[in-house]
Amino acid sequence: MNDEAAQQILVTLEQVGLMDNVIRRQAEEKLLIFRQQPGYALTLAHISLNSQLPVGYRHRASIEMKNYIKSHWFHDENFQPPEITPKEKALIRDILPRGLSEPHSGLRTALAMSLALVAVWDWPNEWPGFIEQLAKCLESDNTVLVSGAIKCMSIFATDDYMTDQHLPVLVPVALPILHRILSNEKAYDVKIRTQAVRIIQSCVQWLGKIQGADGNQSRLLMKKTIPQWLPIFVHILEQPLLADASNCGVKINVIQTLGAMVAFFPKQIKEFLAPITSIVWKTLLQLYPIYKKNVIDEDLLDECGQDSDGNVESFEMLVVVLFSYIGAVAESRKFRLVLQSILPELMAMIISYMQITADQEQLWEDDPNQFIADEDNFLVVVTVRPLCKELIEKLTRFFKLDGIKAFLAALTNRLRQPDQTWRSLEAVAFAIGLNAEHFAKAGDAFNVAEVFNKVLSVGVESSESKLLNGTCLRTAGLLASQVPAEVSYPFLMLTCRVLVNSAEHISTRLAAASALSEFCDNLTPELKQAFAKTVPEVVQPLCELSLVAGEDALHLLLGAIYTLIECNGDAVTPKVAVLDECLVRVWKKHFNSEHITNDVQFIVRLLSNVPACALHLQRTFLPVLLPLLVYDANQISGIVQAALYMVADLVGAMKELNAEVASKVFSLVVQQMVASDDSEIIEAGAGVLKSFVQVGGDSLAEISDEQGRSLLAVATDICLKLLGSSYGEATIGPSGKLTLALLTKCPKNVQGELGNRLLQSVVLRFCTANTQTLQQNLLFVLTRLINLNTDGAIRLLWDMQLNGERALPAVLNNWTSLHADLVGKYDTHLSLVALGKLLALKNAELGSVPVRGALQVDVNSARARRSARQKLEYSTMPFYAKVLELMLSEHMLAAEDDSDGEGGWDDEYSSGEDDDEEEEGAGAGYFEGADEDPFAAASLFQGLLNGTIALAMDEDDTNDPDILNDPVYHLDMQEYVENFLGKLFAEDREGVARLAIALPDQQKLHFHKLFLSGGGSSGGAAAAASGSTVPAAASVQ
């Protein structure tokens, strides 16, 4: 491009940054044209390097060049045509390194980024001298050039740019250069040396990540490298901290690098770990008085120090990485013993660092909602206080009894110190609350009652800090279960006085609300009765505080209200009007917050069980909710969904239906469901209809909607439509529950042909659903019906046709395949008991239905790579044999859970090594930039997901009275299986033994242990061994 074109590019780049939308859009269109012309990247490079132009123009050109290079240099996922020609690339590679000596730091960084981008694609093949060129720049006397070169290398060595192709070539060349820079602190300033350490850290992390591909080479390199670097790192850490925190950055990066070495290369660093940990400990000791003066006592550093890349370089961040390193060492079974000798002192030091800082004090007193958010949600940001909390928990978990003893010793010593400041006392109180559950098992090692009377009472009454008052209240609540009720009850009364006193600071009153929940959970029946007189006085301030509470604080307040009602619902009755008004206001304001709406729903459900409150709730809430249910295409779906959920709870709490109210609400809900294509609204609407069915039952047939149809007919029609193929699979779950309610609660009207149609629709969707979750929802319906009427359900399934064949084999095959993946206590119990009832039928034709067995593995191709398209093949086995396998598997699992739950203080806290073995390069864990094994992460995520789903399902179970009233929910599955199979085996030993032949080896061995070798633990196996019988029936073969 010529000079005229370059001038046009300059003008266009300036116009792109203007506020005028018309001019900016025109400039953007011109840039699109320039980007298609040859020589554009080279022209941008010349503009960026032209020192005669203003810096602003050059900086804009350098940013445009970087972005253009990213999408036009190399064919990757970001590539856009045209590609820069080889000749232009060569010219850019030739001139671009001149930008490393640019005096303006921002422009120099932008040019360094472009240079690093080019090197990513062209080094070492097209640009073999790149690293050597940077090395020469680093040897220059020009400090600006050195700064630019180290910046470029630092960018190149980060995760965004580095690849496993670059690393083997880069490390041998770069490490000697970086070693020389760090060894010569006089020639290179602290910023350059910090960049050098950051490059080393990146290289170590990358070497750790690629160990799977070339582990031996990485480990050999680190075995040679670590001894060379450690003396330099130790020297850096031993240097005194500067008052302005200017040398914090280099220390931070050294600690992070050491942490990466510990995580990825434990064997190579093992012999050096003790001196490294010693210097880390000394650094913590040296840092504390500086941290206390500059951060805890006064916020002397006005701004958090950051380098040009935005990396935090402050005293606080240095504490964070030091504690992170100690946490990583504590996690390692091989390494944690190096902390043993300093454990009591370490615990005491952690408590010291845990003190509220001046900045936190100002923030939390100005914004109490932030106080609750920061104290309860530690994952939001990494700061010293939450990290100290996490480290204490980690040390007590990994060091077990020794960790607890060290913690208690640290607390005892701190409590004995005279003239404590309010900050240090608050830190002690906060620390006590962290391990409240351990104190009861500590015996006389720690006198919790004395802590109540001599520490927490002093802190609560102190006039020095409202934050101290609040922490002592919350800790007293956490300790309530560890002391006799007569010791904690005076504190409960004190908590209530704080709560009702409007002159108290809001943060203290919020802390009192938090403590209230804990105290109420530990009251004796007698004290609950005495406390009932105080309950109405406390409800009022809790409702008033909700007016000024943010979401985190509001969640806390609603939790306290819930606890009060749970403690003594009748005592709330005098304030039900105030409480209802509060709940309506909160719900309307926070309808789009899942946490808050759930809180309100839980309270409404609880209040609905209090007769004097239930009717008032319906009168207060329904007039607010019904207008929201009138269909409006422009209405926000979130509020409609939330309103439907609330209506479902209110209807479910009704003792009997009011025909007028029922007709109106029913019509509005159905209108919403029919008009909406939002699956969440349809689900919530189905929940309302289910509540009506559960409360009204057959009486719904006598109530008409506004069109004159009976509510029962409308509900049945809606249910059949939701189960039909015209609706998506998202409607299966709620429609299945509605179907179950219709079949079980309306026996007079939903039977015969109508009942058969409903059940047939369920079976059809169950056999054709594409996702496991949806099949599980429908299996819940089928297993519940089989448990209620086994003979009738099986007779219907036996006669039902699916694609011209009997439906029963498909149902049994899907059912037995799904059972092992069921989540939720009730679903699992229901399925297993229903399978047992089918087994008890002893129907030879039913028992011989073939279902899916074990996965078939080709031993000869075991080493072959798995193909994503490879079809999995399974064996088949008789249905009754599969039921026997599932029952034995459930028994094994229940027995394992029982054995895991055994053990007391000595088992849980005894010192000793963990059973788990560590692997080389397990992952950096705490340290920034460290990635864990992706397959391990996926496995962990799946485990967490399953656990979360199971927990959620169990929570749903406990909210359904029908489920809670079902004896199946409360079964001890280990005992049930033993009794059931024991009686079956006693009656027909040969038939059950023939079924056992088809079992997998593990279940077959367990069967033998349970019934043939006297290994059972309860009556069933004993009954089998003694030859006891059950009523005569056909053989189960």
mmCIF file of C-alpha atoms in Angstrom, residues 652-911:
data_model
loop_
_atom_site.group_PDB
_atom_site.id
_atom_site.type_symbol
_atom_site.label_atom_id
_atom_site.label_comp_id
_atom_site.label_asym_id
_atom_site.label_seq_id
_atom_site.Cartn_x
_atom_site.Cartn_y
_atom_site.Cartn_z
ATOM 1 C CA GLY A 652 -52.221 -28.315 48.211
ATOM 2 C CA ALA A 653 -52.643 -26.888 51.714
ATOM 3 C CA MET A 654 -56.428 -26.607 51.430
ATOM 4 C CA LYS A 655 -58.413 -28.959 53.631
ATOM 5 C CA GLU A 656 -61.361 -28.857 51.213
ATOM 6 C CA LEU A 657 -62.039 -27.104 47.937
ATOM 7 C CA ASN A 658 -64.175 -24.001 47.552
ATOM 8 C CA ALA A 659 -66.033 -24.650 44.279
ATOM 9 C CA GLU A 660 -66.018 -21.011 43.134
ATOM 10 C CA VAL A 661 -62.328 -20.500 43.838
ATOM 11 C CA ALA A 662 -61.424 -23.868 42.355
ATOM 12 C CA SER A 663 -63.341 -23.177 39.130
ATOM 13 C CA LYS A 664 -61.728 -19.773 38.644
ATOM 14 C CA VAL A 665 -58.173 -20.858 39.422
ATOM 15 C CA PHE A 666 -58.505 -24.061 37.381
ATOM 16 C CA SER A 667 -59.706 -22.171 34.300
ATOM 17 C CA LEU A 668 -56.865 -19.644 34.472
ATOM 18 C CA VAL A 669 -54.234 -22.353 34.874
ATOM 19 C CA VAL A 670 -55.534 -24.413 31.971
ATOM 20 C CA GLN A 671 -55.679 -21.298 29.793
ATOM 21 C CA GLN A 672 -52.007 -20.611 30.536
ATOM 22 C CA MET A 673 -51.013 -24.210 29.767
ATOM 23 C CA VAL A 674 -52.913 -24.401 26.493
ATOM 24 C CA ALA A 675 -51.719 -21.018 25.214
ATOM 25 C CA SER A 676 -48.062 -21.357 26.260
ATOM 26 C CA ASP A 677 -45.238 -23.185 24.509
ATOM 27 C CA ASP A 678 -42.967 -22.679 27.550
ATOM 28 C CA SER A 679 -42.280 -26.109 29.062
ATOM 29 C CA GLU A 680 -41.629 -24.569 32.480
ATOM 30 C CA ILE A 681 -45.075 -22.936 32.562
ATOM 31 C CA ILE A 682 -46.671 -26.202 31.428
ATOM 32 C CA GLU A 683 -44.796 -28.069 34.157
ATOM 33 C CA ALA A 684 -45.813 -25.572 36.830
ATOM 34 C CA GLY A 685 -49.435 -25.639 35.602
ATOM 35 C CA ALA A 686 -49.506 -29.438 35.774
ATOM 36 C CA GLY A 687 -48.331 -29.097 39.365
ATOM 37 C CA VAL A 688 -51.357 -26.914 40.158
ATOM 38 C CA LEU A 689 -53.741 -29.429 38.570
ATOM 39 C CA LYS A 690 -52.080 -32.233 40.526
ATOM 40 C CA SER A 691 -52.633 -30.284 43.764
ATOM 41 C CA PHE A 692 -56.328 -29.881 42.902
ATOM 42 C CA VAL A 693 -56.616 -33.610 42.201
ATOM 43 C CA GLN A 694 -54.838 -34.557 45.430
ATOM 44 C CA VAL A 695 -57.086 -32.301 47.527
ATOM 45 C CA GLY A 696 -60.402 -32.694 45.685
ATOM 46 C CA GLY A 697 -60.205 -36.226 44.337
ATOM 47 C CA ASP A 698 -63.490 -37.463 42.860
ATOM 48 C CA SER A 699 -65.267 -34.291 43.997
ATOM 49 C CA LEU A 700 -63.674 -32.500 41.018
ATOM 50 C CA ALA A 701 -66.196 -34.299 38.840
ATOM 51 C CA GLU A 702 -68.938 -32.236 40.507
ATOM 52 C CA ILE A 703 -67.241 -28.838 39.977
ATOM 53 C CA SER A 704 -67.445 -27.164 36.568
ATOM 54 C CA ASP A 705 -65.128 -24.670 34.951
ATOM 55 C CA GLU A 706 -66.282 -21.478 33.261
ATOM 56 C CA GLN A 707 -67.125 -23.452 30.078
ATOM 57 C CA GLY A 708 -69.257 -25.928 31.988
ATOM 58 C CA ARG A 709 -66.926 -28.925 31.818
ATOM 59 C CA SER A 710 -66.090 -30.829 34.985
ATOM 60 C CA LEU A 711 -62.659 -30.044 36.403
ATOM 61 C CA LEU A 712 -61.845 -33.750 36.474
ATOM 62 C CA ALA A 713 -62.606 -34.120 32.752
ATOM 63 C CA VAL A 714 -60.465 -31.079 31.959
ATOM 64 C CA ALA A 715 -57.567 -32.412 34.044
ATOM 65 C CA THR A 716 -57.774 -35.827 32.359
ATOM 66 C CA ASP A 717 -57.912 -34.256 28.901
ATOM 67 C CA ILE A 718 -54.889 -32.068 29.641
ATOM 68 C CA CYS A 719 -53.017 -35.081 30.970
ATOM 69 C CA LEU A 720 -53.660 -37.134 27.829
ATOM 70 C CA LYS A 721 -52.544 -34.239 25.628
ATOM 71 C CA LEU A 722 -49.306 -33.789 27.568
ATOM 72 C CA LEU A 723 -48.561 -37.487 27.246
ATOM 73 C CA GLY A 724 -49.293 -37.376 23.533
ATOM 74 C CA SER A 725 -46.613 -37.193 20.885
ATOM 75 C CA SER A 726 -47.562 -33.621 19.866
ATOM 76 C CA TYR A 727 -45.917 -32.281 23.022
ATOM 77 C CA GLY A 728 -42.195 -32.343 23.623
ATOM 78 C CA GLU A 729 -40.559 -34.686 26.103
ATOM 79 C CA ALA A 730 -40.192 -31.860 28.643
ATOM 80 C CA THR A 731 -43.878 -32.341 29.542
ATOM 81 C CA ILE A 732 -43.497 -36.028 30.427
ATOM 82 C CA GLY A 733 -42.350 -35.535 34.011
ATOM 83 C CA PRO A 734 -45.222 -33.302 35.202
ATOM 84 C CA SER A 735 -47.822 -35.194 33.159
ATOM 85 C CA GLY A 736 -46.680 -38.470 34.709
ATOM 86 C CA LYS A 737 -47.198 -37.115 38.221
ATOM 87 C CA LEU A 738 -50.610 -35.739 37.235
ATOM 88 C CA THR A 739 -51.527 -39.149 35.772
ATOM 89 C CA LEU A 740 -50.548 -40.850 39.004
ATOM 90 C CA ALA A 741 -52.651 -38.419 41.027
ATOM 91 C CA LEU A 742 -55.679 -39.024 38.785
ATOM 92 C CA LEU A 743 -55.385 -42.806 38.972
ATOM 93 C CA THR A 744 -54.856 -42.929 42.742
ATOM 94 C CA LYS A 745 -57.012 -40.060 44.039
ATOM 95 C CA CYS A 746 -60.037 -40.417 41.755
ATOM 96 C CA PRO A 747 -60.857 -44.142 41.849
ATOM 97 C CA LYS A 748 -64.607 -43.657 41.216
ATOM 98 C CA ASN A 749 -64.289 -41.620 38.035
ATOM 99 C CA VAL A 750 -60.909 -42.513 36.563
ATOM 100 C CA GLN A 751 -61.194 -46.222 35.954
ATOM 101 C CA GLY A 752 -62.151 -48.621 33.196
ATOM 102 C CA GLU A 753 -61.593 -47.225 29.724
ATOM 103 C CA LEU A 754 -60.375 -43.808 30.931
ATOM 104 C CA GLY A 755 -57.852 -45.295 33.343
ATOM 105 C CA ASN A 756 -56.630 -47.695 30.674
ATOM 106 C CA ARG A 757 -56.122 -44.826 28.216
ATOM 107 C CA LEU A 758 -54.022 -42.945 30.769
ATOM 108 C CA LEU A 759 -51.883 -45.962 31.583
ATOM 109 C CA GLN A 760 -51.463 -46.853 27.901
ATOM 110 C CA SER A 761 -50.257 -43.310 27.198
ATOM 111 C CA VAL A 762 -47.723 -43.588 30.017
ATOM 112 C CA VAL A 763 -46.432 -46.940 28.716
ATOM 113 C CA LEU A 764 -46.162 -45.672 25.161
ATOM 114 C CA ARG A 765 -44.107 -42.627 26.143
ATOM 115 C CA PHE A 766 -42.017 -44.725 28.545
ATOM 116 C CA CYS A 767 -41.009 -47.103 25.753
ATOM 117 C CA THR A 768 -40.349 -44.336 23.195
ATOM 118 C CA ALA A 769 -38.733 -41.586 25.341
ATOM 119 C CA ASN A 770 -35.293 -40.603 24.109
ATOM 120 C CA THR A 771 -33.704 -39.567 27.386
ATOM 121 C CA GLN A 772 -33.078 -41.522 30.556
ATOM 122 C CA THR A 773 -34.387 -38.763 32.829
ATOM 123 C CA LEU A 774 -37.775 -38.778 31.129
ATOM 124 C CA GLN A 775 -37.984 -42.565 31.278
ATOM 125 C CA GLN A 776 -37.230 -42.384 34.990
ATOM 126 C CA ASN A 777 -40.088 -39.917 35.511
ATOM 127 C CA LEU A 778 -42.544 -42.300 33.862
ATOM 128 C CA LEU A 779 -41.090 -45.344 35.601
ATOM 129 C CA PHE A 780 -42.051 -43.647 38.863
ATOM 130 C CA VAL A 781 -45.694 -43.733 37.719
ATOM 131 C CA LEU A 782 -45.544 -47.375 36.637
ATOM 132 C CA THR A 783 -43.817 -48.625 39.787
ATOM 133 C CA ARG A 784 -46.224 -46.721 42.027
ATOM 134 C CA LEU A 785 -49.209 -48.259 40.227
ATOM 135 C CA ILE A 786 -47.714 -51.758 40.359
ATOM 136 C CA ASN A 787 -47.172 -51.367 44.089
ATOM 137 C CA LEU A 788 -50.796 -50.247 44.543
ATOM 138 C CA ASN A 789 -52.410 -52.882 42.299
ATOM 139 C CA THR A 790 -49.906 -55.451 41.087
ATOM 140 C CA ASP A 791 -52.344 -57.912 39.494
ATOM 141 C CA GLY A 792 -54.384 -55.245 37.698
ATOM 142 C CA ALA A 793 -51.366 -53.348 36.336
ATOM 143 C CA ILE A 794 -49.649 -56.489 35.054
ATOM 144 C CA ARG A 795 -52.869 -57.778 33.479
ATOM 145 C CA LEU A 796 -53.227 -54.490 31.588
ATOM 146 C CA LEU A 797 -49.578 -54.452 30.520
ATOM 147 C CA TRP A 798 -49.840 -58.076 29.415
ATOM 148 C CA ASP A 799 -52.710 -57.314 27.035
ATOM 149 C CA MET A 800 -51.327 -53.975 25.789
ATOM 150 C CA GLN A 801 -49.854 -53.836 22.264
ATOM 151 C CA LEU A 802 -46.915 -51.674 21.166
ATOM 152 C CA ASN A 803 -46.085 -51.596 17.433
ATOM 153 C CA GLY A 804 -47.966 -54.845 16.954
ATOM 154 C CA GLU A 805 -46.226 -56.639 19.813
ATOM 155 C CA ARG A 806 -46.897 -57.075 23.500
ATOM 156 C CA ALA A 807 -45.747 -54.043 25.503
ATOM 157 C CA LEU A 808 -44.742 -55.937 28.623
ATOM 158 C CA PRO A 809 -41.312 -57.204 27.426
ATOM 159 C CA ALA A 810 -40.283 -53.680 26.367
ATOM 160 C CA VAL A 811 -41.464 -52.255 29.699
ATOM 161 C CA LEU A 812 -39.584 -54.873 31.726
ATOM 162 C CA ASN A 813 -36.407 -54.466 29.662
ATOM 163 C CA ASN A 814 -36.385 -50.659 29.983
ATOM 164 C CA TRP A 815 -37.279 -50.851 33.659
ATOM 165 C CA THR A 816 -34.513 -53.242 34.684
ATOM 166 C CA SER A 817 -31.984 -51.310 32.587
ATOM 167 C CA LEU A 818 -32.948 -48.052 34.281
ATOM 168 C CA HIS A 819 -33.121 -49.243 37.877
ATOM 169 C CA ALA A 820 -29.405 -48.963 38.666
ATOM 170 C CA ASP A 821 -29.392 -45.315 37.528
ATOM 171 C CA LEU A 822 -32.402 -44.182 39.557
ATOM 172 C CA VAL A 823 -31.787 -41.194 41.809
ATOM 173 C CA GLY A 824 -33.759 -40.400 44.916
ATOM 174 C CA LYS A 825 -34.479 -42.643 47.847
ATOM 175 C CA TYR A 826 -38.179 -43.122 47.119
ATOM 176 C CA ASP A 827 -37.756 -43.895 43.409
ATOM 177 C CA THR A 828 -35.215 -46.590 44.198
ATOM 178 C CA HIS A 829 -37.288 -48.140 46.992
ATOM 179 C CA LEU A 830 -40.462 -48.036 44.901
ATOM 180 C CA SER A 831 -38.807 -49.733 41.942
ATOM 181 C CA LEU A 832 -37.208 -52.497 43.967
ATOM 182 C CA VAL A 833 -40.356 -53.288 45.951
ATOM 183 C CA ALA A 834 -42.413 -53.382 42.727
ATOM 184 C CA LEU A 835 -39.876 -55.757 41.168
ATOM 185 C CA GLY A 836 -40.137 -57.861 44.298
ATOM 186 C CA LYS A 837 -43.921 -58.039 43.960
ATOM 187 C CA LEU A 838 -43.541 -59.263 40.387
ATOM 188 C CA LEU A 839 -41.017 -61.864 41.525
ATOM 189 C CA ALA A 840 -43.442 -62.938 44.252
ATOM 190 C CA LEU A 841 -46.079 -63.689 41.594
ATOM 191 C CA LYS A 842 -43.911 -66.662 40.564
ATOM 192 C CA ASN A 843 -45.345 -66.541 37.065
ATOM 193 C CA ALA A 844 -43.177 -68.711 34.829
ATOM 194 C CA GLU A 845 -44.065 -66.853 31.624
ATOM 195 C CA LEU A 846 -43.410 -63.461 33.216
ATOM 196 C CA GLY A 847 -40.160 -64.628 34.778
ATOM 197 C CA SER A 848 -38.787 -65.936 31.499
ATOM 198 C CA VAL A 849 -39.189 -62.660 29.588
ATOM 199 C CA PRO A 850 -35.681 -61.850 28.256
ATOM 200 C CA VAL A 851 -34.184 -58.554 29.437
ATOM 201 C CA ARG A 852 -30.797 -56.888 29.053
ATOM 202 C CA GLY A 853 -27.968 -58.493 30.996
ATOM 203 C CA ALA A 854 -24.257 -57.686 31.230
ATOM 204 C CA LEU A 855 -22.196 -55.684 28.755
ATOM 205 C CA GLN A 856 -20.330 -57.979 26.347
ATOM 206 C CA VAL A 857 -16.571 -57.322 26.200
ATOM 207 C CA ASP A 858 -14.407 -58.642 23.370
ATOM 208 C CA VAL A 859 -11.233 -59.713 25.158
ATOM 209 C CA ASN A 860 -9.288 -59.962 21.904
ATOM 210 C CA SER A 861 -9.874 -56.282 21.116
ATOM 211 C CA ALA A 862 -9.475 -54.985 24.650
ATOM 212 C CA ARG A 863 -6.444 -52.958 23.661
ATOM 213 C CA ALA A 864 -8.073 -51.415 20.631
ATOM 214 C CA ARG A 865 -9.160 -47.822 20.763
ATOM 215 C CA ARG A 866 -12.840 -47.392 21.530
ATOM 216 C CA SER A 867 -14.930 -46.014 18.722
ATOM 217 C CA ALA A 868 -17.637 -43.485 19.453
ATOM 218 C CA ARG A 869 -19.764 -45.213 16.791
ATOM 219 C CA GLN A 870 -19.227 -48.703 18.144
ATOM 220 C CA LYS A 871 -22.537 -50.252 19.168
ATOM 221 C CA LEU A 872 -22.518 -51.689 22.697
ATOM 222 C CA GLU A 873 -23.704 -55.274 22.927
ATOM 223 C CA TYR A 874 -25.320 -56.900 25.977
ATOM 224 C CA SER A 875 -26.206 -60.401 26.942
ATOM 225 C CA THR A 876 -29.793 -61.342 27.828
ATOM 226 C CA MET A 877 -31.107 -63.026 30.952
ATOM 227 C CA PRO A 878 -34.523 -64.013 32.321
ATOM 228 C CA PHE A 879 -36.485 -61.230 33.961
ATOM 229 C CA TYR A 880 -36.658 -62.976 37.334
ATOM 230 C CA ALA A 881 -32.886 -63.562 37.322
ATOM 231 C CA LYS A 882 -32.390 -59.865 36.600
ATOM 232 C CA VAL A 883 -34.658 -58.950 39.522
ATOM 233 C CA LEU A 884 -32.574 -61.209 41.769
ATOM 234 C CA GLU A 885 -29.391 -59.486 40.519
ATOM 235 C CA LEU A 886 -30.812 -56.000 41.220
ATOM 236 C CA MET A 887 -31.918 -56.990 44.709
ATOM 237 C CA LEU A 888 -28.537 -58.445 45.584
ATOM 238 C CA SER A 889 -26.781 -55.340 44.189
ATOM 239 C CA GLU A 890 -29.010 -53.138 46.340
ATOM 240 C CA HIS A 891 -28.209 -55.280 49.384
ATOM 241 C CA MET A 892 -24.467 -55.000 48.688
ATOM 242 C CA LEU A 893 -24.751 -51.229 48.352
ATOM 243 C CA ALA A 894 -26.776 -50.880 51.562
ATOM 244 C CA ALA A 895 -24.317 -53.063 53.460
ATOM 245 C CA GLU A 896 -21.416 -50.986 52.147
ATOM 246 C CA ASP A 897 -23.129 -47.762 53.254
ATOM 247 C CA ASP A 898 -23.639 -49.195 56.723
ATOM 248 C CA SER A 899 -19.988 -50.165 57.034
ATOM 249 C CA ASP A 900 -18.882 -46.714 55.814
ATOM 250 C CA GLY A 901 -21.006 -45.065 58.493
ATOM 251 C CA GLU A 902 -19.438 -46.969 61.377
ATOM 252 C CA GLY A 903 -16.683 -45.599 63.573
ATOM 253 C CA GLY A 904 -16.324 -42.864 66.121
ATOM 254 C CA TRP A 905 -13.757 -40.310 67.205
ATOM 255 C CA ASP A 906 -10.820 -42.670 66.936
ATOM 256 C CA ASP A 907 -11.736 -43.837 63.443
ATOM 257 C CA GLU A 908 -12.495 -40.394 62.111
ATOM 258 C CA TYR A 909 -9.666 -38.458 63.668
ATOM 259 C CA SER A 910 -6.905 -40.940 64.392
ATOM 260 C CA SER A 911 -3.563 -39.925 62.945
#
